[in-house]
PDB file of C-alpha atoms and ligand atoms in Angstrom:
ATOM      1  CA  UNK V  23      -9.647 -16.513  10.336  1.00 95.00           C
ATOM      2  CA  UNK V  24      -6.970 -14.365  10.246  1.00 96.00           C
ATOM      3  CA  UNK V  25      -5.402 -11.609   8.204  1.00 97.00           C
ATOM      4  CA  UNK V  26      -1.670 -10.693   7.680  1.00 97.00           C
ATOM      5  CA  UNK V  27      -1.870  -7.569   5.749  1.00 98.00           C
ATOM      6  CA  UNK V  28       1.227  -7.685   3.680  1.00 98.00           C
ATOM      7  CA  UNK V  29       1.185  -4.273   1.990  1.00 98.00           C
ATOM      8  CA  UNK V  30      -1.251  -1.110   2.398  1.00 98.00           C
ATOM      9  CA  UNK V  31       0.132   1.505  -0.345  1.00 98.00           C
ATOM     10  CA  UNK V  32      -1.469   2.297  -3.309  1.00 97.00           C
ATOM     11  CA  UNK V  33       0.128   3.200  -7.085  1.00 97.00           C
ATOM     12  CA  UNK V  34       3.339   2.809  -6.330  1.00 98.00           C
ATOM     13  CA  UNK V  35       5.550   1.801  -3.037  1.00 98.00           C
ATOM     14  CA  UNK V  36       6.134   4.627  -0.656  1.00 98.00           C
ATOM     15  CA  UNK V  37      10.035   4.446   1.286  1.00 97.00           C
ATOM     16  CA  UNK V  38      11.082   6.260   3.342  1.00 97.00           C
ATOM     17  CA  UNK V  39      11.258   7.723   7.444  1.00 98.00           C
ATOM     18  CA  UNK V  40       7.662   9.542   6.980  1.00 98.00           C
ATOM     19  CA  UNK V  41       5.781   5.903   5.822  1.00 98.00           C
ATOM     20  CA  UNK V  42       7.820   3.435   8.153  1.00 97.00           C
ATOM     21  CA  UNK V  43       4.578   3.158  10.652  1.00 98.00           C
ATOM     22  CA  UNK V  44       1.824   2.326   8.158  1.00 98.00           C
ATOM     23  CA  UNK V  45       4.520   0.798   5.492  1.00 98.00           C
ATOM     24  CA  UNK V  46       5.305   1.493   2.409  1.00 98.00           C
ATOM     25  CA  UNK V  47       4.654  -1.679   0.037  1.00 98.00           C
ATOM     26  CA  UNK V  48       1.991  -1.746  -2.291  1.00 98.00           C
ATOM     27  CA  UNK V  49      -1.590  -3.727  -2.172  1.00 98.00           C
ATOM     28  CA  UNK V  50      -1.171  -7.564  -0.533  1.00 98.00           C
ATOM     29  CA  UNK V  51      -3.207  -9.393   1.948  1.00 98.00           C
ATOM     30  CA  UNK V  52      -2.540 -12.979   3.571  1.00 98.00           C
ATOM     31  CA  UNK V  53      -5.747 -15.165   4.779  1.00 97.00           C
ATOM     32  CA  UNK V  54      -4.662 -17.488   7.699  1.00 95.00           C
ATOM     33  CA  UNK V  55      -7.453 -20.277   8.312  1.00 92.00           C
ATOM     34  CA  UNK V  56      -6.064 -19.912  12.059  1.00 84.00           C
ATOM     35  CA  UNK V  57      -2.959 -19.035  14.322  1.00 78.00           C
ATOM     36  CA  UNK V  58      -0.895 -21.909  13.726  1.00 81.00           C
ATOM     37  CA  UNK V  59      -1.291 -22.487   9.838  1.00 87.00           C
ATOM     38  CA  UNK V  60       0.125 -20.922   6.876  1.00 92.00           C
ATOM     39  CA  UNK V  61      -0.937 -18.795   4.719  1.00 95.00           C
ATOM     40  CA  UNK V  62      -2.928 -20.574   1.848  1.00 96.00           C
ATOM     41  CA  UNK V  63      -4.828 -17.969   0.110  1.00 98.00           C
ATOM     42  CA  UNK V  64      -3.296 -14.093  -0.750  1.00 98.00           C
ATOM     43  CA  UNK V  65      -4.972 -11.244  -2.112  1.00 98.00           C
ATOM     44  CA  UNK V  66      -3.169  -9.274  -4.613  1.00 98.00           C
ATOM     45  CA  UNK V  67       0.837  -9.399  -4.956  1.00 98.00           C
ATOM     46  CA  UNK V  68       2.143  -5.679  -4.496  1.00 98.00           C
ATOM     47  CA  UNK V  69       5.565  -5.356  -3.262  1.00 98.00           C
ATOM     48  CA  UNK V  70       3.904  -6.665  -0.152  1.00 97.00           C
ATOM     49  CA  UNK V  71       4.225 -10.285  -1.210  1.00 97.00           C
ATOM     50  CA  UNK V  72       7.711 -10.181   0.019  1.00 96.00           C
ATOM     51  CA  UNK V  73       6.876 -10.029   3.789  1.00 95.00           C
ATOM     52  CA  UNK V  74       4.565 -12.882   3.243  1.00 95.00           C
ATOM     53  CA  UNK V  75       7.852 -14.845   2.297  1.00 93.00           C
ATOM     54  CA  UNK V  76       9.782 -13.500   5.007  1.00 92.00           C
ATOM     55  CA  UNK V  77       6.651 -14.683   7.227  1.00 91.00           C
ATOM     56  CA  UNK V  78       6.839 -18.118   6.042  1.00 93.00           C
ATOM     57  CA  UNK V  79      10.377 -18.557   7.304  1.00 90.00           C
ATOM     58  CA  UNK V  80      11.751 -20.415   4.066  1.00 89.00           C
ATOM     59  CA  UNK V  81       8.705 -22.481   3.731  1.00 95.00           C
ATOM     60  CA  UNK V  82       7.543 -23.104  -0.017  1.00 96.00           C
ATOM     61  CA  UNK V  83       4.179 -21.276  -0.406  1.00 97.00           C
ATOM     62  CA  UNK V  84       1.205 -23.439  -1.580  1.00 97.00           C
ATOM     63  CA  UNK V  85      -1.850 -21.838  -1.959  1.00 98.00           C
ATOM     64  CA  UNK V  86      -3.610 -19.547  -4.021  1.00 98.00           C
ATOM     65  CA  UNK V  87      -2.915 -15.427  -4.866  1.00 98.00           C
ATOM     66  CA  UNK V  88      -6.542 -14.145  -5.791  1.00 98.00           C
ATOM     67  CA  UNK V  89      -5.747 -10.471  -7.901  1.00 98.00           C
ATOM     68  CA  UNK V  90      -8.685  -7.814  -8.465  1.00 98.00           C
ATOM     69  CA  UNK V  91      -6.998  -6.550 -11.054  1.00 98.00           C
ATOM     70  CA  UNK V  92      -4.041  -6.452 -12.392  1.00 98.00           C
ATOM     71  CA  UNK V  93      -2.386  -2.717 -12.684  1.00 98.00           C
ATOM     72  CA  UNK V  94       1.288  -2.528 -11.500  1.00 97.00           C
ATOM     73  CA  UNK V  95       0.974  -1.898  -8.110  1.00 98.00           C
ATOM     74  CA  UNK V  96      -0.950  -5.476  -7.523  1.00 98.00           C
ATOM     75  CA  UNK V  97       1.727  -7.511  -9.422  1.00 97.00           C
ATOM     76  CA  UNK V  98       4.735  -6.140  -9.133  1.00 96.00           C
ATOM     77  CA  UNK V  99       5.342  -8.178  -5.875  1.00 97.00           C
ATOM     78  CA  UNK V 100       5.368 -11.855  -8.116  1.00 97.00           C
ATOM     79  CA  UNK V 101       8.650 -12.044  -9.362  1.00 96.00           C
ATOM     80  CA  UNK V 102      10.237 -10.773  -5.815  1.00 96.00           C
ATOM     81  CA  UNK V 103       8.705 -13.797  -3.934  1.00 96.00           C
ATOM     82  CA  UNK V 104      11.251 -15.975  -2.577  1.00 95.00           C
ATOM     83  CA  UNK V 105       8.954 -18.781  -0.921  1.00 96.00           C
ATOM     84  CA  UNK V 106       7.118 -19.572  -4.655  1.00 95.00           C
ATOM     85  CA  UNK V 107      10.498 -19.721  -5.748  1.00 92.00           C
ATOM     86  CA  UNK V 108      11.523 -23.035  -4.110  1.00 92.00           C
ATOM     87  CA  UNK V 109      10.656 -26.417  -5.428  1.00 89.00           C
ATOM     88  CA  UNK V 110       8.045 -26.984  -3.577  1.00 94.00           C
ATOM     89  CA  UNK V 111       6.133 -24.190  -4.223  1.00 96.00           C
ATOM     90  CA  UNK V 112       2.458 -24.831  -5.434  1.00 97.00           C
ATOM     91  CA  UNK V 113       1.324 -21.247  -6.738  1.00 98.00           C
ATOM     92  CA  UNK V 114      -2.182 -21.067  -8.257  1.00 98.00           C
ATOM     93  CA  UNK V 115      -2.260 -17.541  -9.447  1.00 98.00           C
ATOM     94  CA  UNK V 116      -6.261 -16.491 -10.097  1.00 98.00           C
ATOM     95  CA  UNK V 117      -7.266 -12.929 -12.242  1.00 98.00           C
ATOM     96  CA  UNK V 118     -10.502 -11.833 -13.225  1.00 98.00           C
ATOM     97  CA  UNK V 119     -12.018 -13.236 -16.059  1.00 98.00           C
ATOM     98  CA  UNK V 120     -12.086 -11.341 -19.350  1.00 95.00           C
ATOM     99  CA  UNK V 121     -12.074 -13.168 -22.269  1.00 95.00           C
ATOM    100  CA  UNK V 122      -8.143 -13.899 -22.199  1.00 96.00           C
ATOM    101  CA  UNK V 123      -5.664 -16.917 -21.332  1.00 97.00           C
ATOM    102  CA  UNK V 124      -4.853 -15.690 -17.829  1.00 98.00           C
ATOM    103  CA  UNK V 125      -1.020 -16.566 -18.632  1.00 97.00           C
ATOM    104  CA  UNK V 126      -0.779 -14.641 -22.272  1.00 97.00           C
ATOM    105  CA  UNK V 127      -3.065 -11.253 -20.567  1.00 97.00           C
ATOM    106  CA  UNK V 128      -0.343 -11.330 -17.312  1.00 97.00           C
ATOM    107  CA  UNK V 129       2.370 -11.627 -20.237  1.00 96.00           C
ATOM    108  CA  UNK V 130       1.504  -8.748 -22.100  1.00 95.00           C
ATOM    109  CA  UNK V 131       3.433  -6.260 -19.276  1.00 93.00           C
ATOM    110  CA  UNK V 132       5.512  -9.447 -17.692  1.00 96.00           C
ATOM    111  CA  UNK V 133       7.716  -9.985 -20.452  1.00 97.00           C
ATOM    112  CA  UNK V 134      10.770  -8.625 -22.536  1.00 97.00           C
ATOM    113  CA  UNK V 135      11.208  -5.768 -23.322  1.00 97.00           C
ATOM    114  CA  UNK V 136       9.241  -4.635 -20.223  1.00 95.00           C
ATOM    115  CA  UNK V 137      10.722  -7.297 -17.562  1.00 96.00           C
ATOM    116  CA  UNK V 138      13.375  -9.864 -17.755  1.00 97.00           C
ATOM    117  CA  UNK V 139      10.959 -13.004 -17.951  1.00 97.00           C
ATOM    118  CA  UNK V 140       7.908 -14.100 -19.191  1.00 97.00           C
ATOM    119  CA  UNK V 141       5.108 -15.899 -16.055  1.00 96.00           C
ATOM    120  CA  UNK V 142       6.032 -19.258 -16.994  1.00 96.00           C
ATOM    121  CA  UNK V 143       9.437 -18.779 -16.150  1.00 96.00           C
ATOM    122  CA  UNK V 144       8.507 -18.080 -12.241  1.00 95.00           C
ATOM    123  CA  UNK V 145       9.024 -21.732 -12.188  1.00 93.00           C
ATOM    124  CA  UNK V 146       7.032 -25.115 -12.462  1.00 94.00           C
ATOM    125  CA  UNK V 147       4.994 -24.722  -9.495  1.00 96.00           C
ATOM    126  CA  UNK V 148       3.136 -21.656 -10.565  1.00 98.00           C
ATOM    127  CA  UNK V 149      -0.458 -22.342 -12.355  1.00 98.00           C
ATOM    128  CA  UNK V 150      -2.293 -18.758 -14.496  1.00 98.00           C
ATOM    129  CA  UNK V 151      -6.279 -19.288 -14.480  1.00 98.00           C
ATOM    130  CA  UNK V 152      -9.351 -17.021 -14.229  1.00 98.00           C
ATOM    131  CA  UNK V 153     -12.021 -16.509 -11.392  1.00 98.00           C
ATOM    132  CA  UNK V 154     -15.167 -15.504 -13.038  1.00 98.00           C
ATOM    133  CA  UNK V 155     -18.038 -13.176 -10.750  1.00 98.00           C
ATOM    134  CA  UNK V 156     -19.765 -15.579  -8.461  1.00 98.00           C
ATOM    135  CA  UNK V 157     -18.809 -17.963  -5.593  1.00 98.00           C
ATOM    136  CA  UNK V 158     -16.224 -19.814  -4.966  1.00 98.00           C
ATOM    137  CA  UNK V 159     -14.727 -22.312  -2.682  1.00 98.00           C
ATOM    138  CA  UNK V 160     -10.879 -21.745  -2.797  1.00 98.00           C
ATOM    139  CA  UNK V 161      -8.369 -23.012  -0.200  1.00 97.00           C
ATOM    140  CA  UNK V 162     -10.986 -23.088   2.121  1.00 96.00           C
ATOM    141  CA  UNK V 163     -12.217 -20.344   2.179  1.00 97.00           C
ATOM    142  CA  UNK V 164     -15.744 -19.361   0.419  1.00 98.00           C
ATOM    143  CA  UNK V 165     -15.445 -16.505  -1.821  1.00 98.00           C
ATOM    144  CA  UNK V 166     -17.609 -14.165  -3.711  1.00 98.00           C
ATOM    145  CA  UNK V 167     -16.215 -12.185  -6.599  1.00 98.00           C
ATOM    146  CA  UNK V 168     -18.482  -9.356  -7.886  1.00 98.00           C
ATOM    147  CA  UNK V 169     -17.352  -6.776 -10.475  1.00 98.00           C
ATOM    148  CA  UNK V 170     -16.693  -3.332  -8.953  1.00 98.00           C
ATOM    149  CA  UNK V 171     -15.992   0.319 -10.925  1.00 98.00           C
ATOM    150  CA  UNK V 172     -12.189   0.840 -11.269  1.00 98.00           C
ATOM    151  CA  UNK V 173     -10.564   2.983 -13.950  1.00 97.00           C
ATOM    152  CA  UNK V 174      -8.754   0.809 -16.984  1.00 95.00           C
ATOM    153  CA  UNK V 175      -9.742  -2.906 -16.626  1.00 94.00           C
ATOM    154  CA  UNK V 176     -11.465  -5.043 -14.841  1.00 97.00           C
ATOM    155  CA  UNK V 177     -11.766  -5.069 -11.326  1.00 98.00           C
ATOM    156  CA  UNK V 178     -13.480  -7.483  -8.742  1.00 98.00           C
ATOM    157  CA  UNK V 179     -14.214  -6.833  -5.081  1.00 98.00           C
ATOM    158  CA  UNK V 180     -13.730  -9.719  -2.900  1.00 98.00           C
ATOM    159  CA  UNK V 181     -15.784 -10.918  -0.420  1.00 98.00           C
ATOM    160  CA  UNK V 182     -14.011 -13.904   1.836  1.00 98.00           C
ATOM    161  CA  UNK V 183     -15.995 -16.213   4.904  1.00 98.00           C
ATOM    162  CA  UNK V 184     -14.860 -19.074   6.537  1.00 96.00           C
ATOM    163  CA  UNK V 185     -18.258 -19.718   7.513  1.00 94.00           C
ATOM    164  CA  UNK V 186     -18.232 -18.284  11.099  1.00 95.00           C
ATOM    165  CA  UNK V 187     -16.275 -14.702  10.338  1.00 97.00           C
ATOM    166  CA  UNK V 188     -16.093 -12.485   7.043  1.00 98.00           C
ATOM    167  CA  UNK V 189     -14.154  -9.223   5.453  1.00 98.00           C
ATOM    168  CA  UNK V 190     -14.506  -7.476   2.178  1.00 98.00           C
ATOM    169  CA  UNK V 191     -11.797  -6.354  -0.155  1.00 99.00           C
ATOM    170  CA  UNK V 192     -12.579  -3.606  -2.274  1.00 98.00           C
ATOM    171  CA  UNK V 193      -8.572  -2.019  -2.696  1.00 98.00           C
ATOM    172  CA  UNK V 194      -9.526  -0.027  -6.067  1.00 98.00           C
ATOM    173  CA  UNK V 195     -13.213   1.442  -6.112  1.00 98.00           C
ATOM    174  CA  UNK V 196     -14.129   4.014  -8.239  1.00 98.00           C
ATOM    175  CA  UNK V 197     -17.799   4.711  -7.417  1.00 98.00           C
ATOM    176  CA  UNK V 198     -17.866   8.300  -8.708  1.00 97.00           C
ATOM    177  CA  UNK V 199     -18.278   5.819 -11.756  1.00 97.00           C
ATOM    178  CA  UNK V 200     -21.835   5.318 -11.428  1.00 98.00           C
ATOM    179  CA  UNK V 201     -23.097   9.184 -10.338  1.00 97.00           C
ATOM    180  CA  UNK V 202     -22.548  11.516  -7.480  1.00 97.00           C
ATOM    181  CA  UNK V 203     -24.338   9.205  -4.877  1.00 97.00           C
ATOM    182  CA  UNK V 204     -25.736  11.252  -1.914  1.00 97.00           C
ATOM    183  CA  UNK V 205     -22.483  12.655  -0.591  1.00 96.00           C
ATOM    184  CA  UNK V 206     -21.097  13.080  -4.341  1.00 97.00           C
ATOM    185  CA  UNK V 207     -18.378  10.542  -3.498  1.00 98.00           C
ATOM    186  CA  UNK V 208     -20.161   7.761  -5.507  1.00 98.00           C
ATOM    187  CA  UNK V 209     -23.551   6.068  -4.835  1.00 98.00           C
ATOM    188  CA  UNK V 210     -23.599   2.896  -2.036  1.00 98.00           C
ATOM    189  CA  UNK V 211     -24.407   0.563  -5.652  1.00 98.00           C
ATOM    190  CA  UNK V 212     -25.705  -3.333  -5.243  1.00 98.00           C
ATOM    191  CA  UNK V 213     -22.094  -4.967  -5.771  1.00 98.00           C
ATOM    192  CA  UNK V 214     -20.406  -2.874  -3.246  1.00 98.00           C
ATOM    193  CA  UNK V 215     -22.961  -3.476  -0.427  1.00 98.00           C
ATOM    194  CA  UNK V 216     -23.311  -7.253  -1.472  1.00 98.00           C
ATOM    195  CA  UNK V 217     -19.333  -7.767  -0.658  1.00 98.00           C
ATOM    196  CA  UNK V 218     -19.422  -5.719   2.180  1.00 98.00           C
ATOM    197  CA  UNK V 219     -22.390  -6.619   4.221  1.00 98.00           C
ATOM    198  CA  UNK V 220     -22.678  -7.629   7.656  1.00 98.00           C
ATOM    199  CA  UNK V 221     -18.403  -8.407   7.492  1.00 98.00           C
ATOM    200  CA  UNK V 222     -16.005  -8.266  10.204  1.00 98.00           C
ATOM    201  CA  UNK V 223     -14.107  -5.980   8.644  1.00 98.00           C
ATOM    202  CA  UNK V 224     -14.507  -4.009   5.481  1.00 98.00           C
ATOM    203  CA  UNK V 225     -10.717  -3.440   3.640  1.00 99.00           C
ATOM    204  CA  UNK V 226     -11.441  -0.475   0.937  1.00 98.00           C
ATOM    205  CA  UNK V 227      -9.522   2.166  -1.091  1.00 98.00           C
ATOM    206  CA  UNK V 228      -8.885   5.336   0.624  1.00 98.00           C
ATOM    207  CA  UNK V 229      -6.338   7.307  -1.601  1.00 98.00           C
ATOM    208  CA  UNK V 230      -8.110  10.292  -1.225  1.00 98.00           C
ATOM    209  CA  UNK V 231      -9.317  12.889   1.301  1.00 98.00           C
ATOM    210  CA  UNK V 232     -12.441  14.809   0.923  1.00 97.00           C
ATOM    211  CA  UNK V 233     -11.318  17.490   0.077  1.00 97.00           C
ATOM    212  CA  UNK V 234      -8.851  15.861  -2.505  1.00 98.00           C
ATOM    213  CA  UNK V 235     -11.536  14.014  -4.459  1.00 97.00           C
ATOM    214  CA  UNK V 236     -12.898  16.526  -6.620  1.00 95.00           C
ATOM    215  CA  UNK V 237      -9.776  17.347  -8.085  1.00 97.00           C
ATOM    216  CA  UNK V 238      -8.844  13.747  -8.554  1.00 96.00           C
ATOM    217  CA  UNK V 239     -11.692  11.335  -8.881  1.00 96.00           C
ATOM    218  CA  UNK V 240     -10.497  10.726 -12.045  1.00 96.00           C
ATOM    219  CA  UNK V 241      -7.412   8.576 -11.263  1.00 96.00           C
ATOM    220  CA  UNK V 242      -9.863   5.466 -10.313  1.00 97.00           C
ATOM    221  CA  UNK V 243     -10.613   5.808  -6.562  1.00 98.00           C
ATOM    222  CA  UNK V 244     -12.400   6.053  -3.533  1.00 98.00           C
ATOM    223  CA  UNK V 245     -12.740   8.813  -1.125  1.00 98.00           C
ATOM    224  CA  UNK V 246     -11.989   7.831   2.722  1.00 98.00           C
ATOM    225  CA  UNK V 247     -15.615   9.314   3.453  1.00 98.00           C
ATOM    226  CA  UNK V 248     -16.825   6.625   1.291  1.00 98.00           C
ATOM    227  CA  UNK V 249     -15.444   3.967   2.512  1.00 98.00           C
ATOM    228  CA  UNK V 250     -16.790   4.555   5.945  1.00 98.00           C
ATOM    229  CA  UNK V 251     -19.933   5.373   4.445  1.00 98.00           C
ATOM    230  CA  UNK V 252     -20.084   2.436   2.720  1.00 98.00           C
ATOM    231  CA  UNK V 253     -19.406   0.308   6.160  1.00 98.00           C
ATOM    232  CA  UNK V 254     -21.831   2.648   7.942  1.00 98.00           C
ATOM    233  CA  UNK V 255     -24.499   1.563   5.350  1.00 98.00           C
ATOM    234  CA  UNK V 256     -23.195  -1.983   4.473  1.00 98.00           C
ATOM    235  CA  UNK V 257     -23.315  -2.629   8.347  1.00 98.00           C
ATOM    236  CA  UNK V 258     -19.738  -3.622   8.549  1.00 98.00           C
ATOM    237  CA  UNK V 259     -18.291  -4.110  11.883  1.00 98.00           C
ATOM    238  CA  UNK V 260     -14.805  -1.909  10.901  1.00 98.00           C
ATOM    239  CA  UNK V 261     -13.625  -0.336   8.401  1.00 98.00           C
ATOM    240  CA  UNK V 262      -9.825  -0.817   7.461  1.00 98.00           C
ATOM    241  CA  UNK V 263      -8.619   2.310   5.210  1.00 98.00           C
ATOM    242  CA  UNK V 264      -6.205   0.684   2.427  1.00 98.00           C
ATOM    243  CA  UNK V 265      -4.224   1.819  -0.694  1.00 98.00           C
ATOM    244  CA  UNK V 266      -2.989   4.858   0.808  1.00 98.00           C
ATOM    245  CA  UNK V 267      -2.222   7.480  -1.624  1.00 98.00           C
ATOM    246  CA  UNK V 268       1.932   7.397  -1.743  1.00 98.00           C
ATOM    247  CA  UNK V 269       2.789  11.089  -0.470  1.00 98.00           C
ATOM    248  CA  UNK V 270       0.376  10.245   2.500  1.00 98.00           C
ATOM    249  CA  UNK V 271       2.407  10.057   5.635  1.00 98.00           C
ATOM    250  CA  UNK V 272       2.047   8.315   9.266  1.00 98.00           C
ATOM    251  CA  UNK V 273       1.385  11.728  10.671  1.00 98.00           C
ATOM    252  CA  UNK V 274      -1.390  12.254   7.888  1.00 98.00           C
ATOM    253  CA  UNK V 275      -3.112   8.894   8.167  1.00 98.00           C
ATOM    254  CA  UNK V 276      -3.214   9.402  12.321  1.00 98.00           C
ATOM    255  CA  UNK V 277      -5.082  12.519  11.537  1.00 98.00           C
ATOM    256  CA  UNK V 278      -7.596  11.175   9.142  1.00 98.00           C
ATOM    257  CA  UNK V 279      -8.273   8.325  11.473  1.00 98.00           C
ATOM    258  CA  UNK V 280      -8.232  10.950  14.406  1.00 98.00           C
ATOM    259  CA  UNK V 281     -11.301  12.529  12.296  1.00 97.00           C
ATOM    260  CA  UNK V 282     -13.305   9.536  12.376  1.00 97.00           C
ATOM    261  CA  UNK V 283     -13.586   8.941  16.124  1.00 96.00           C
ATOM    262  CA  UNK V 284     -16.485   9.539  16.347  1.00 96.00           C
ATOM    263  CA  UNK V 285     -17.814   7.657  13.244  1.00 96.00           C
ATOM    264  CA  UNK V 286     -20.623   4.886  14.531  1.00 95.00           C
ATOM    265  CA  UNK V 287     -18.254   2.205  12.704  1.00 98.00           C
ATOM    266  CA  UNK V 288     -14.627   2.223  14.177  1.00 98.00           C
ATOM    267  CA  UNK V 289     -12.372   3.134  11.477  1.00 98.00           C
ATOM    268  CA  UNK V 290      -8.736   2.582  11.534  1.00 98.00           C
ATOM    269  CA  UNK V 291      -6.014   2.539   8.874  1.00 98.00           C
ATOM    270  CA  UNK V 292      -4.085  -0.524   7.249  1.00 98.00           C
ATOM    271  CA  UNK V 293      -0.578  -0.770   8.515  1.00 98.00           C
ATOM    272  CA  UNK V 294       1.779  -3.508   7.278  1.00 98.00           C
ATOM    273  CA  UNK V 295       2.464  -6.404   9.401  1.00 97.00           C
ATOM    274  CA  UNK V 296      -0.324  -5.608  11.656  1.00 97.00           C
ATOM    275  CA  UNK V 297      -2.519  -9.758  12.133  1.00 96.00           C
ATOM    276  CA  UNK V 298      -6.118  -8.850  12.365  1.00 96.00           C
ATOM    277  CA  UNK V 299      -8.045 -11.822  13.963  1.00 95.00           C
ATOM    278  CA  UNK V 300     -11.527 -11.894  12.781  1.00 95.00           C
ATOM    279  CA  UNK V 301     -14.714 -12.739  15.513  1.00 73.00           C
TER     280      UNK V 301
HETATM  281 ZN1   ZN K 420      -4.063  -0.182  -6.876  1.00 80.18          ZN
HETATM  282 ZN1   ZN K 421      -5.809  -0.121  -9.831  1.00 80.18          ZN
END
């Protein structure tokens, strides 16, 4: 298995000279089966989703784009992807189950007066369903969806194994949610250690610093410290810092990562266009 990771930003895409080594699209991740096949299964469609068409060299995509939830900076990418814009194209696009037609609940901020077009109109390739909490076989790929704290909807945390390696995407995590935890960035709760346990390599939110959090736990997210503490205590093998906050620069994310040398999991942070190849 491999990754592509498509887009690392968080909120809302970051241009500009400062961002151009980590990259500056928001949240989207491409799962290869191996080196020489396509992409068939994405995770989340930030602005990101456009490298994944760029990657595909004017191929149609068919496959499947898996969302944990759907604020902007997770769906903004759809309508800006050339490759499920060709005839060909065979787009299953899967959101977390709550109670809704998939197609009306991604309509009710993808639509006039708030965008040009309504989902339907990406074309007659594209598919709107739900993925409920629980495993899954999609594309391939087995997948385990649990329901994770995120501020304003619902969010699942993604947990994708092709039977010999695994990762973990958590991109929005707001433990803080659930209590102080021992470090008072959030507690290490069931869901989060299910998804992340034992993987290759544990993708989770970072927006903040330490020394950020207390002043803005609020928006919805996760502390860097707990994301490493979470793969210290999950077990992961790495931990892969994602949804950088936007002002957060290349300089700035060396530096974090610099602090963490000396963590017992290796820690790096997500850069765009960077292929991880899984054990
Ligand atoms: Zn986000
Ligand atoms: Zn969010």
């Amino acid at each position: 298995m491999r990754l592509l990771v498509c887009g690392v930003r968080g909120s809302t895409p970051a241009p500009g000279p400062e961002f151009v080594r980590y990259g500056g699209n928001t949240s989207c991740v491409a799962v290869l089966a191996d080196e020489d096949e396509a992409p068939r299964l994405v995770l989340d469609a930030g602005t990101g989703l456009a490298r994944l068409s760029r990657q595909l060299g004017g191929a149609p995509f068919v496959g499947t784009i898996l969302l944990g939830h759907l604020h902007w900076d997770h769906t903004h990418g759809l309508p800006f992807f050339p490759a499920g814009n060709r005839a060909e194209c065979e787009v299953d696009l899967l959101l977390p189950e709550q109670g809704e037609d998939a197609e009306e609940l991604l309509g009710r901020a993808f639509s006039p007066p708030h965008f040009p077009i309504w989902p339907r109109q990406l074309g007659d390739g594209w598919s709107f369903g739900n993925v409920k909490e629980g495993e899954h076989e999609i594309e391939g790929f087995h997948v385990l969806a649990l329901e994770i704290p995120h501020k304003g909807g619902r969010t699942f945390g993604y947990r994708i194994s092709d039977g010999t390696s695994s990762f973990a995407y958590l991109s929005d995590h707001s433990p803080v949610s659930f209590g102080p935890g021992p470090e008072g960035f959030g507690p290490y709760h069931e869901a989060a250690l299910t998804l992340a346990d034992g993987v290759d390599v544990l993708i989770h939110d970072a927006q903040h610093t330490a020394a950020e959090f207390a002043s803005r736990s609020f928006m919805g997210h996760s502390a860097v410290d707990y994301a490493v503490g979470l793969g210290r205590e999950a077990g992961a093998r790495r931990v892969l810092l994602f949804h950088h906050d936007p002002p957060r620069t290349d300089d700035e994310l060396d530096a974090i990562v610099e602090g963490f040398r000396s963590s017992p999991v290796p820690v790096d942070a997500a850069a765009e266009g960077a292929v991880i190849a899984l054990a």
